[in-house]
XYZ file of C-alpha atoms in Angstrom:
531
model
C 70.791 -16.073 38.095
C 71.913 -16.101 35.844
C 69.929 -18.152 37.456
C 67.212 -20.660 36.215
C 66.587 -20.047 32.490
C 63.132 -21.435 32.532
C 61.821 -19.944 29.285
C 64.964 -20.275 27.196
C 65.308 -21.739 23.684
C 61.716 -21.749 22.508
C 60.944 -22.993 19.003
C 57.991 -24.639 17.323
C 58.050 -27.672 15.117
C 54.987 -26.728 13.092
C 55.128 -24.725 9.893
C 54.484 -21.014 10.071
C 53.413 -18.802 7.225
C 56.997 -17.487 6.989
C 58.024 -16.375 3.521
C 61.099 -17.636 1.709
C 62.317 -14.205 0.562
C 64.488 -11.741 2.471
C 62.919 -9.713 5.258
C 61.347 -6.286 4.692
C 62.760 -3.366 6.641
C 59.481 -1.826 7.702
C 60.156 1.403 9.656
C 59.582 1.323 13.396
C 56.805 3.471 14.871
C 59.332 5.951 16.314
C 62.782 6.772 14.923
C 64.571 5.523 18.056
C 62.252 2.743 19.271
C 63.528 -0.825 19.333
C 61.041 -3.721 19.202
C 62.298 -6.951 20.749
C 60.926 -10.486 20.784
C 61.506 -11.479 24.412
C 59.696 -14.799 24.730
C 58.119 -15.515 28.095
C 56.271 -13.009 30.237
C 58.494 -11.911 33.134
C 57.262 -13.251 36.442
C 58.663 -10.221 38.271
C 60.677 -7.063 37.697
C 62.155 -7.128 41.180
C 65.917 -7.800 40.821
C 65.894 -9.661 44.123
C 63.170 -12.087 43.039
C 64.024 -12.687 39.375
C 64.861 -16.223 38.293
C 64.688 -16.398 34.478
C 66.323 -14.920 31.393
C 63.034 -13.301 30.357
C 63.359 -11.127 33.462
C 67.125 -10.639 33.280
C 66.918 -9.200 29.752
C 64.724 -6.376 31.029
C 66.220 -5.856 34.491
C 69.774 -5.211 33.273
C 68.399 -2.181 31.434
C 66.315 -0.858 34.335
C 68.968 -1.232 37.038
C 72.712 -0.651 37.060
C 75.127 -2.418 39.386
C 78.760 -2.018 40.313
C 80.039 -3.706 37.154
C 78.784 -4.861 33.765
C 79.980 -6.829 30.754
C 80.643 -5.035 27.499
C 78.399 -5.465 24.493
C 80.245 -8.610 23.332
C 80.419 -10.204 26.784
C 84.212 -10.475 26.571
C 85.229 -7.767 29.039
C 84.082 -6.789 32.532
C 83.736 -3.031 32.846
C 83.134 -0.598 35.693
C 79.547 0.632 35.936
C 78.484 2.395 39.163
C 81.853 1.425 40.608
C 84.426 3.605 38.904
C 87.172 1.410 40.400
C 87.871 -1.227 43.038
C 90.769 -2.652 44.984
C 91.387 -5.993 46.681
C 93.801 -7.190 49.306
C 96.547 -9.601 48.102
C 94.420 -12.697 48.821
C 91.181 -11.298 47.365
C 89.389 -11.606 50.703
C 88.398 -7.934 50.973
C 87.245 -5.626 48.206
C 86.624 -1.897 48.350
C 84.481 -0.447 45.561
C 84.661 3.289 44.826
C 81.293 4.468 43.501
C 80.765 7.155 40.912
C 79.380 10.359 42.312
C 77.075 10.978 39.351
C 74.920 7.862 39.813
C 71.262 8.862 40.152
C 67.941 7.162 40.758
C 65.201 8.090 38.329
C 63.664 10.368 40.969
C 66.935 12.292 41.255
C 68.240 10.729 44.481
C 71.961 9.878 44.482
C 72.964 6.207 44.314
C 75.215 5.494 47.300
C 77.039 2.645 48.983
C 74.169 2.503 51.480
C 71.844 1.405 48.646
C 73.997 -1.681 48.080
C 74.128 -2.500 51.774
C 70.324 -2.344 51.975
C 69.761 -4.248 48.731
C 72.155 -7.096 49.465
C 70.833 -7.501 53.002
C 67.336 -7.622 51.504
C 68.319 -10.355 49.040
C 69.875 -12.425 51.822
C 66.982 -11.940 54.241
C 65.203 -15.325 54.176
C 61.857 -13.524 54.351
C 62.501 -12.047 50.902
C 62.638 -15.484 49.281
C 65.251 -14.566 46.699
C 65.929 -17.546 44.407
C 69.384 -16.200 43.569
C 70.619 -15.229 47.010
C 73.397 -17.792 46.590
C 75.099 -15.326 44.224
C 76.155 -13.397 47.328
C 77.218 -16.380 49.446
C 80.886 -15.442 49.059
C 80.248 -12.544 51.428
C 81.057 -13.251 55.066
C 77.975 -14.514 56.973
C 75.805 -14.366 53.830
C 74.904 -18.049 53.756
C 74.285 -18.095 57.503
C 71.997 -15.062 57.235
C 70.067 -16.487 54.298
C 69.778 -19.838 56.021
C 68.265 -18.231 59.118
C 71.056 -19.209 61.489
C 70.130 -18.004 64.997
C 72.023 -14.940 66.145
C 73.015 -13.795 62.639
C 71.524 -10.452 61.642
C 71.820 -8.213 58.610
C 74.355 -6.112 60.496
C 76.639 -9.166 60.680
C 76.904 -9.382 56.894
C 80.413 -8.676 55.604
C 79.436 -5.506 53.783
C 79.496 -1.918 54.973
C 79.413 1.584 53.616
C 82.655 3.300 54.635
C 80.983 6.495 53.475
C 78.456 7.412 50.780
C 80.753 6.352 47.948
C 82.966 3.580 49.349
C 81.643 0.045 49.751
C 83.713 -2.531 51.639
C 83.018 -6.249 51.180
C 84.584 -9.006 53.304
C 84.485 -12.507 51.824
C 84.591 -15.989 53.303
C 87.842 -16.780 51.489
C 89.979 -15.821 48.480
C 87.659 -15.022 45.571
C 89.554 -13.104 42.928
C 86.705 -13.518 40.446
C 84.204 -11.877 42.836
C 83.692 -8.718 40.692
C 82.613 -10.910 37.762
C 79.815 -12.331 39.919
C 78.303 -8.887 40.457
C 77.002 -8.214 36.935
C 73.872 -10.273 37.597
C 70.627 -8.386 38.266
C 70.259 -9.826 41.788
C 73.390 -7.859 42.758
C 71.967 -4.548 41.515
C 70.563 -2.040 43.990
C 66.923 -1.171 44.593
C 65.544 2.108 45.948
C 64.880 1.538 49.625
C 62.176 4.161 50.189
C 60.204 2.951 47.172
C 60.394 -0.723 48.186
C 59.366 -0.001 51.770
C 56.535 2.344 50.796
C 54.908 0.226 48.083
C 56.030 -3.268 49.151
C 54.828 -5.889 46.611
C 53.547 -3.112 44.318
C 56.841 -1.250 44.016
C 57.625 -2.739 40.588
C 54.478 -1.290 39.008
C 55.265 1.405 36.413
C 53.625 4.161 38.457
C 55.807 3.349 41.474
C 59.129 2.001 40.230
C 62.277 4.045 40.813
C 65.309 2.628 38.989
C 68.876 3.716 38.300
C 69.649 2.203 34.903
C 69.634 3.762 31.438
C 65.887 3.085 31.081
C 62.773 3.346 33.227
C 59.587 1.288 33.158
C 56.846 3.054 31.179
C 54.297 0.233 31.051
C 53.883 -3.488 31.635
C 50.956 -5.371 30.146
C 51.277 -9.047 31.134
C 51.228 -11.498 28.227
C 51.573 -8.539 25.840
C 54.499 -6.145 26.260
C 56.899 -4.285 28.527
C 57.847 -0.775 27.449
C 60.989 0.990 28.631
C 61.889 4.629 27.978
C 65.215 6.394 28.252
C 65.978 7.576 31.790
C 66.878 11.301 31.710
C 68.419 10.989 35.198
C 70.872 8.293 34.108
C 74.489 9.387 34.373
C 75.168 8.673 30.694
C 71.744 9.558 29.293
C 73.249 11.712 26.543
C 75.087 8.651 25.206
C 71.988 6.414 25.066
C 70.662 6.442 21.509
C 67.352 4.601 21.963
C 64.373 6.565 23.227
C 62.172 3.523 23.763
C 62.368 -0.262 23.874
C 59.327 -2.520 23.504
C 59.632 -6.142 24.645
C 56.970 -8.292 22.980
C 55.940 -11.168 25.245
C 55.037 -14.392 23.482
C 56.222 -17.988 23.823
C 55.194 -18.813 20.258
C 58.257 -18.873 17.960
C 56.030 -18.859 14.877
C 54.449 -15.619 16.099
C 57.883 -14.095 16.724
C 59.121 -15.077 13.266
C 55.960 -13.819 11.564
C 56.190 -10.485 13.403
C 59.834 -10.196 12.424
C 59.156 -10.971 8.773
C 56.259 -8.504 8.739
C 58.662 -5.785 9.948
C 57.000 -5.496 13.363
C 60.077 -6.696 15.299
C 63.615 -5.409 14.966
C 65.443 -8.107 16.921
C 64.949 -10.888 19.477
C 66.684 -12.706 22.300
C 68.184 -16.096 21.609
C 66.312 -19.286 20.833
C 62.935 -18.028 19.637
C 62.880 -19.434 16.102
C 60.859 -22.386 14.721
C 63.181 -25.307 14.085
C 61.893 -26.242 10.596
C 63.014 -22.818 9.342
C 66.519 -22.860 10.807
C 68.268 -24.232 7.661
C 66.709 -21.432 5.568
C 67.239 -18.708 8.154
C 70.901 -19.599 8.657
C 71.569 -18.571 5.049
C 70.279 -15.022 5.590
C 72.343 -12.015 6.724
C 69.874 -11.329 9.535
C 70.772 -14.629 11.248
C 73.246 -14.484 14.133
C 74.720 -17.301 16.173
C 77.577 -17.715 18.624
C 78.829 -19.455 21.770
C 76.528 -19.547 24.798
C 77.520 -20.500 28.346
C 74.449 -22.662 28.889
C 73.630 -26.351 29.222
C 70.370 -28.233 28.669
C 69.912 -31.184 31.036
C 67.389 -33.252 32.924
C 67.358 -33.018 36.702
C 66.839 -36.406 38.354
C 64.919 -36.621 41.621
C 67.283 -39.060 43.318
C 64.983 -39.451 46.322
C 62.343 -41.300 44.274
C 62.512 -44.977 43.330
C 63.630 -46.211 40.882
C 65.808 -43.145 40.284
C 67.428 -43.489 43.682
C 69.374 -46.357 42.087
C 72.523 -45.130 40.308
C 72.313 -48.071 37.882
C 68.982 -46.749 36.591
C 70.333 -43.220 36.219
C 73.401 -44.489 34.353
C 71.248 -46.656 32.083
C 69.072 -43.696 31.121
C 72.120 -41.553 30.335
C 73.901 -44.291 28.369
C 70.799 -44.877 26.209
C 70.727 -41.328 24.889
C 71.807 -40.435 21.365
C 72.729 -36.812 22.017
C 74.315 -36.391 18.600
C 71.012 -37.187 16.883
C 69.144 -34.674 19.047
C 71.609 -31.946 18.052
C 72.006 -32.713 14.350
C 68.578 -34.080 13.418
C 66.232 -32.189 15.727
C 67.816 -28.915 16.850
C 70.001 -28.178 13.808
C 71.215 -24.814 15.107
C 74.804 -25.597 16.055
C 74.168 -27.163 19.476
C 76.643 -29.846 20.584
C 76.174 -32.970 22.729
C 76.833 -32.378 26.435
C 78.567 -34.907 28.655
C 79.110 -32.413 31.477
C 77.364 -29.606 33.310
C 79.893 -26.887 32.487
C 79.412 -25.901 28.855
C 82.981 -24.640 28.326
C 86.570 -25.463 29.234
C 87.199 -21.711 29.572
C 89.962 -21.409 26.995
C 91.653 -24.558 28.236
C 92.003 -23.328 31.816
C 89.464 -25.840 33.139
C 90.205 -29.606 32.897
C 86.570 -30.462 32.322
C 85.499 -34.039 33.179
C 82.818 -35.902 31.220
C 80.452 -38.833 31.507
C 80.318 -41.865 29.232
C 78.764 -41.601 25.811
C 76.102 -43.816 24.305
C 76.423 -47.536 25.092
C 73.188 -49.472 24.668
C 74.659 -52.812 25.686
C 75.895 -51.437 29.018
C 72.662 -49.494 29.534
C 70.541 -52.639 29.159
C 72.847 -54.617 31.411
C 72.704 -51.979 34.168
C 68.930 -51.766 33.997
C 68.610 -55.541 34.176
C 70.953 -55.619 37.188
C 68.733 -53.015 38.851
C 65.713 -55.329 38.449
C 64.156 -53.869 35.297
C 65.153 -56.177 32.416
C 64.161 -54.600 29.135
C 62.455 -51.862 31.120
C 59.907 -54.174 32.756
C 58.062 -52.395 35.585
C 60.018 -49.176 34.912
C 57.597 -46.231 35.153
C 58.896 -42.683 34.831
C 57.378 -39.215 34.475
C 59.301 -36.561 32.571
C 58.327 -32.976 33.438
C 58.804 -30.014 31.092
C 57.291 -26.568 30.620
C 54.827 -25.911 27.835
C 56.342 -25.056 24.506
C 56.914 -27.111 21.444
C 60.711 -27.318 21.614
C 60.577 -28.855 25.076
C 57.847 -31.221 23.873
C 59.868 -32.216 20.808
C 62.990 -32.916 22.841
C 60.987 -34.852 25.436
C 59.308 -36.922 22.724
C 62.666 -37.669 21.095
C 64.183 -38.798 24.385
C 61.043 -40.765 25.278
C 61.456 -42.561 21.958
C 65.140 -43.276 22.576
C 64.502 -44.661 26.056
C 61.557 -46.791 24.993
C 63.546 -47.986 21.988
C 66.393 -49.066 24.256
C 64.063 -50.493 26.920
C 60.893 -51.644 25.104
C 58.897 -52.495 28.238
C 59.552 -49.142 29.932
C 56.819 -46.509 30.268
C 58.019 -42.919 30.060
C 55.118 -40.522 30.568
C 55.450 -36.888 29.480
C 54.129 -34.196 31.833
C 53.611 -30.842 30.122
C 52.905 -27.873 32.435
C 52.624 -24.119 32.068
C 55.770 -22.303 33.136
C 54.613 -21.121 36.553
C 53.125 -24.527 37.411
C 56.297 -26.232 36.205
C 58.475 -23.929 38.355
C 56.278 -24.627 41.361
C 56.632 -28.379 40.804
C 60.411 -27.961 40.672
C 60.316 -25.975 43.895
C 58.214 -28.663 45.595
C 60.459 -31.402 44.135
C 57.320 -33.016 42.701
C 58.775 -34.816 39.674
C 60.807 -37.827 38.569
C 62.854 -36.144 35.844
C 62.545 -32.479 34.904
C 63.840 -30.453 32.009
C 66.295 -27.679 32.961
C 68.517 -25.141 31.278
C 71.259 -23.440 33.197
C 72.913 -20.340 31.759
C 75.982 -19.043 33.553
C 75.756 -15.742 35.385
C 79.464 -15.100 34.861
C 82.286 -16.716 32.904
C 83.613 -19.302 35.337
C 82.975 -23.026 36.028
C 81.671 -22.177 39.491
C 78.735 -20.418 37.827
C 77.522 -23.896 36.848
C 78.773 -26.091 39.657
C 77.512 -24.101 42.620
C 73.912 -24.846 41.654
C 74.547 -28.454 42.726
C 75.667 -27.705 46.286
C 73.513 -29.049 49.106
C 72.338 -25.553 50.095
C 71.521 -24.308 46.583
C 67.854 -23.559 45.942
C 68.524 -24.402 42.295
C 69.494 -27.982 43.158
C 66.125 -29.641 42.652
C 67.577 -33.149 42.456
C 67.680 -33.661 46.241
C 71.208 -35.002 45.738
C 73.498 -33.879 48.524
C 77.186 -34.625 48.816
C 79.397 -33.298 51.630
C 82.445 -34.239 49.538
C 81.188 -32.157 46.588
C 80.350 -29.238 48.878
C 83.810 -29.434 50.440
C 85.571 -29.360 47.064
C 83.519 -26.338 45.978
C 84.381 -24.623 49.258
C 88.076 -25.477 48.913
C 88.102 -24.168 45.354
C 86.533 -20.923 46.538
C 89.193 -20.573 49.228
C 92.121 -21.180 46.864
C 94.180 -18.201 45.752
C 96.010 -20.351 43.172
C 94.087 -20.261 39.836
C 95.313 -23.659 38.629
C 94.609 -25.331 41.969
C 91.172 -23.718 42.042
C 90.291 -25.109 38.599
C 91.573 -28.544 39.596
C 89.328 -28.588 42.688
C 86.325 -27.507 40.619
C 87.023 -30.260 38.090
C 87.238 -32.842 40.872
C 83.918 -31.588 42.195
C 82.256 -31.871 38.790
C 83.680 -35.367 38.288
C 82.316 -36.452 41.676
C 78.894 -35.061 40.839
C 78.791 -36.592 37.340
C 79.749 -39.982 38.774
C 76.444 -39.984 40.664
C 74.318 -38.462 37.865
C 71.859 -36.254 39.745
C 71.565 -34.598 36.336
C 71.599 -36.055 32.829
C 73.286 -33.575 30.463
C 71.760 -33.386 26.984
C 73.371 -30.584 24.947
C 75.320 -27.346 25.096
C 73.444 -24.359 23.752
C 74.383 -21.698 21.228
C 72.814 -18.313 20.747
C 70.680 -17.995 17.622
C 68.432 -15.109 16.671
C 67.493 -12.658 13.939
C 68.281 -8.969 13.935
C 67.637 -6.320 11.294
C 70.609 -4.890 9.406
C 69.934 -1.406 10.776
C 70.226 -2.541 14.410
C 73.716 -1.854 15.763
C 75.011 -3.007 19.139
C 72.751 -6.056 19.562
C 75.492 -8.661 19.453
C 76.195 -12.340 20.056
C 76.843 -12.610 23.777
C 78.035 -15.755 25.609
C 75.854 -14.809 28.605
C 72.915 -13.806 26.349
C 72.734 -10.282 27.722
C 71.773 -7.297 25.615
C 72.458 -3.915 27.287
C 70.317 -1.444 25.390
C 72.493 1.560 26.108
C 74.881 0.276 23.422
C 72.147 -0.235 20.813
C 71.397 2.267 18.082
C 69.299 2.225 14.911
C 70.994 3.227 11.641
C 68.760 3.315 8.609
C-alpha cells in the first residue's frame, strides 16, 4: 500500500449548510476521545488484505511493525525493532526486536510472528493486494507467483531466535527499512487468524499489538478503537478512545465538524466550494503529499492500444485549469507519476504539456479526425469530486475533438475496484499514494508483475531498469536507473497523469499531534487533546 488509495480526496461540489463564522469547540463525549472523519468504510481490517487509505489510517493504530515514521513523516523510527544492522551491500538485514512487545491478549511479540505474517502475505492463496511490498525478500516474488517448488520455508526470512529476525534480499536495498512501515508488513497473531479465519478481524476476536484495540465496527457508520493496556508504551498514550466516522459525503463531514461533532479528519474530505473560505481559518491545514492523481489506460483495448490516441488525449488536457479553477486547494499539474523529485536527488522525467494542434494531428493520423468514431468510457468511483474531475476532462476532450464520445461510468467503490481487478474499463481514475519516501514507491506499481498495474502494459525493458535500480548500491546510479525507467514508461503513456495532491483538512485547535504528513498517516499514540 500504501497501496491503492481508492477513497482518497473526496469533496462535493454542491453547497452545504456550512456557516461562515469560526467553528465552535463543542466538548467531546469523553475527555480523551478523538472523533475523526475517515471517509470511506474500510473494506477490511486485515493488514494482509488492506488496499486503501481508509483502511491504512485505522490499521497503523491497531498493529505495530518493526519501524514507523514520526508524527511529521520526516523521520523513520524504531518501533518493535529496537535496532537493526545491514551488511555493507544492504543485502542482509538483522532486526533486533524489543522484548516488551505484547499482543493484546498478553502474548509476547516475537520474530516468529513476522515470519508467519510475511509468509502469509506472500502465500498466493491469501490474495494480498500489497504482497509486492515484500518482493525485495529472496524468493518472495517466486512464492507469491506460485512458482513450482518454492515454499514458505524458502523465503529469505528466518527467526534466529525469539527476538532476532534475519532478512535476505534479492539485491542491495539500503532503503528496505523504510518499506516496512506499511500495514501489510505488520504482524498478525497466528493463533487468532488460524482459529477464526475470515472472522478474525471482528472486534470479539481480534488480537492486535498496537497502541489501540478494536472495540467495535459498524459498517457505514463508525469504527471505535480503545487504548490497549498491553501495549508496551500504554502509559504514554494520551487518548483513551478514537472514533472513526465513516462517510463519503464531504458536506456531512464539514457539517459534523462545524457542529462540534468531529475533532479532526483525514485529508481531502472537504467540499470544494468552501475551500477558499476554509483556507482563511486557523483550523485549516495543508502540506505536501506524496500522491498522484492519474487515469490508467487499458492499452489492450482499441483504440487505446494506439500510442497516438493516448498521446492525443494527454496533450489535450489543461491540467492547470483543473488545479486552479476546479480543485483550488494547492494541487499542481502532474506530468509524471512520481509526485516529488525527493529534494533534488531524483532527476524526474516528464511528459509534454498541453498542445492542441499536435493532439488533433495525432488523432487524425490514428484515423479519428476531429474525434470521428472515437468512443471511450471513463470509469471512476462514486463521489462528487471524481465526477467533477471526470466531467471537466470529458469537456476538455470533447472540446478538443468535437466528434468524440466520452462516456462517464460512475460505480460504487467496491464495484469500481472489482472492475479494475478484472481490467474491465477503457480509462479508469486512480490515485497512488507512496508507501515510503522513494521514487520506487511509485514506479514499482507499473512493473509487469504488479497487481496494481491495471493498464495491461508490460515492458521487459522497464522491469529490467527497476530491477537494476534495486540491485544498485550506488544512490546516484540507482536514481538514474529509476528515472530512465519512468521516462520509458511515460513515453508509452499507460497512464495519463493529471495532478499532484496536497494534504488538506480541518483540525480543532485543541488537537495536538495530528499533523501534516507527506504519507497521510496519523499515528494516534502521538495525539493528545488540550482544552
